[in-house]
Short mmCIF file of C-alpha atoms in Angstrom, two decimals:
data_model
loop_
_atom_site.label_atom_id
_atom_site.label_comp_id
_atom_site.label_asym_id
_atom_site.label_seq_id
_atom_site.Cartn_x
_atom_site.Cartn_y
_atom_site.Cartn_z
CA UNK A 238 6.50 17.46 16.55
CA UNK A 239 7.58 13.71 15.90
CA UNK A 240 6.35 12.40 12.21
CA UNK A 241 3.65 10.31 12.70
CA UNK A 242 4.54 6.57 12.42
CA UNK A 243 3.98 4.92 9.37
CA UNK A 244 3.91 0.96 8.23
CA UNK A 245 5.36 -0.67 5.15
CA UNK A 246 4.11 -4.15 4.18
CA UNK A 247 5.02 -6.33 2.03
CA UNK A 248 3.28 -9.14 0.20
CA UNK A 249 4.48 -10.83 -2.23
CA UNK A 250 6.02 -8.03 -3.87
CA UNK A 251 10.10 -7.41 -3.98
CA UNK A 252 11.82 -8.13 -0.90
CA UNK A 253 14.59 -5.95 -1.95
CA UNK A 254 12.03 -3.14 -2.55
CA UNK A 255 10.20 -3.58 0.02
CA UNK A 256 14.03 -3.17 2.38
CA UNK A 257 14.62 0.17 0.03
CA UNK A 258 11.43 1.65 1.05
CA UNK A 259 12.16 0.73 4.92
CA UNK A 260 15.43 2.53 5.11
CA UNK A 261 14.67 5.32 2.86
CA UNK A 262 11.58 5.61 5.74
CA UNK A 263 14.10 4.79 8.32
CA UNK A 264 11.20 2.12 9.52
CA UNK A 265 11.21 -2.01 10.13
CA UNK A 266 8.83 -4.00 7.71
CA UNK A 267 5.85 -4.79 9.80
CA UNK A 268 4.07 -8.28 10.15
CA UNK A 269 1.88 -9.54 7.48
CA UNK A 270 0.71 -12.67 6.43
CA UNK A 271 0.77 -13.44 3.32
CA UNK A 272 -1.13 -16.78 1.66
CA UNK A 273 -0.64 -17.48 -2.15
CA UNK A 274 -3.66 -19.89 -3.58
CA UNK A 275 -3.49 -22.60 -6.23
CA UNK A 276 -5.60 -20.08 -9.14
CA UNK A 277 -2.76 -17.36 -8.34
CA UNK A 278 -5.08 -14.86 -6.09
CA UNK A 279 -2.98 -13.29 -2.66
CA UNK A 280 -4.24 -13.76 0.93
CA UNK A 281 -2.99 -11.05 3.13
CA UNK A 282 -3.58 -10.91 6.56
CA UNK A 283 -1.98 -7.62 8.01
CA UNK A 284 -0.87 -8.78 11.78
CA UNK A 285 -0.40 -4.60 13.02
CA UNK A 286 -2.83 -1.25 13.34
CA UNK A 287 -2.68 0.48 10.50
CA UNK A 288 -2.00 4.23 10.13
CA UNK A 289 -4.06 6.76 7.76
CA UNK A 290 -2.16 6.73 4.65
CA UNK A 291 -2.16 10.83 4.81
CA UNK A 292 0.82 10.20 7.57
CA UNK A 293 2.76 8.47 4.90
CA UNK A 294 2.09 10.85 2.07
CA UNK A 295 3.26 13.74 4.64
CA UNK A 296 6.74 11.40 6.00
CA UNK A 297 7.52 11.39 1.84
CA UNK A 298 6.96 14.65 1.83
CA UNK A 299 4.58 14.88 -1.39
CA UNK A 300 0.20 15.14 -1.83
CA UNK A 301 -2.37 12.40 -1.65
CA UNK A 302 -4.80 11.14 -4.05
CA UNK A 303 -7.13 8.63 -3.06
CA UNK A 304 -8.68 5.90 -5.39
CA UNK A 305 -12.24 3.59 -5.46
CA UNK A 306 -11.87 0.43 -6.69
CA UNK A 307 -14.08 -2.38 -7.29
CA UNK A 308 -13.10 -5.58 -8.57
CA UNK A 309 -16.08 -7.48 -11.32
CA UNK A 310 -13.80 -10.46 -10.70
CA UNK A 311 -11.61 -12.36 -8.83
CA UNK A 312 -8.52 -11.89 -10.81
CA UNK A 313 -6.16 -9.13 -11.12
CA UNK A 314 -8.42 -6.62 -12.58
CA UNK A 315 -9.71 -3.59 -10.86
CA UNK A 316 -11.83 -0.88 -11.89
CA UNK A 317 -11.53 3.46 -10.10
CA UNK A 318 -15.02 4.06 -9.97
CA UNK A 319 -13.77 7.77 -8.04
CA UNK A 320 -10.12 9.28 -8.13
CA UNK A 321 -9.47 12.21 -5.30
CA UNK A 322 -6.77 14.08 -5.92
CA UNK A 323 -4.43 15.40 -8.39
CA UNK A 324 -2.34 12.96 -10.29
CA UNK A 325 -2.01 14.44 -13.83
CA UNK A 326 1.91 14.29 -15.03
CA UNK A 327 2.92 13.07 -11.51
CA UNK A 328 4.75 9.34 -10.48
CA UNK A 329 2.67 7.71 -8.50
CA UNK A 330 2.84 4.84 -5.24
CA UNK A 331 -0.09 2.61 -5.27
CA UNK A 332 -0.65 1.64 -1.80
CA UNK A 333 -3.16 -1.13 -1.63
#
């Protein structure tokens, strides 16, 4: 059975990560928009369909853990209100 396809965007993060990531998945980057404004906050418009992020836990090979966030503000702050998953002595890959 094929892996299920997977997307990697990038925003305004490392472009040299972001190209590690890609070939380690053996995948292209895919289309994003990405709008910076003047108080430092990120406007990301993601310009593809988007897969469940099990698909790319499973093409890494590892588990999932899934997060709740809210943000009180708009700055870089978030809050996990719920955490699914084990994460305890593990690395993890935020995937926001």
């Amino acid at each position: 059975m094929p892996a299920d396809p997977i997307l990697v965007f990038a925003g305004s993060g490392s472009p040299r990560l972001t190209r590690g990531i890609c070939e380690y998945l053996g995948v292209e980057p895919a289309a994003c928009e990405v709008l910076r404004f003047s108080e430092g906050n990120l406007f990301v418009r993601v310009q593809e369909n988007g897969k469940k992020a099990r698909n790319f836990a499973r093409r890494l090979g590892t588990s999932l853990a899934i997060a709740e966030k809210e943000r009180s503000a708009h700055d870089e702050r978030a809050d996990v209100l719920e955490l699914i998953g084990e994460v305890e002595g593990r690395t993890a890959l935020l995937v926001d």
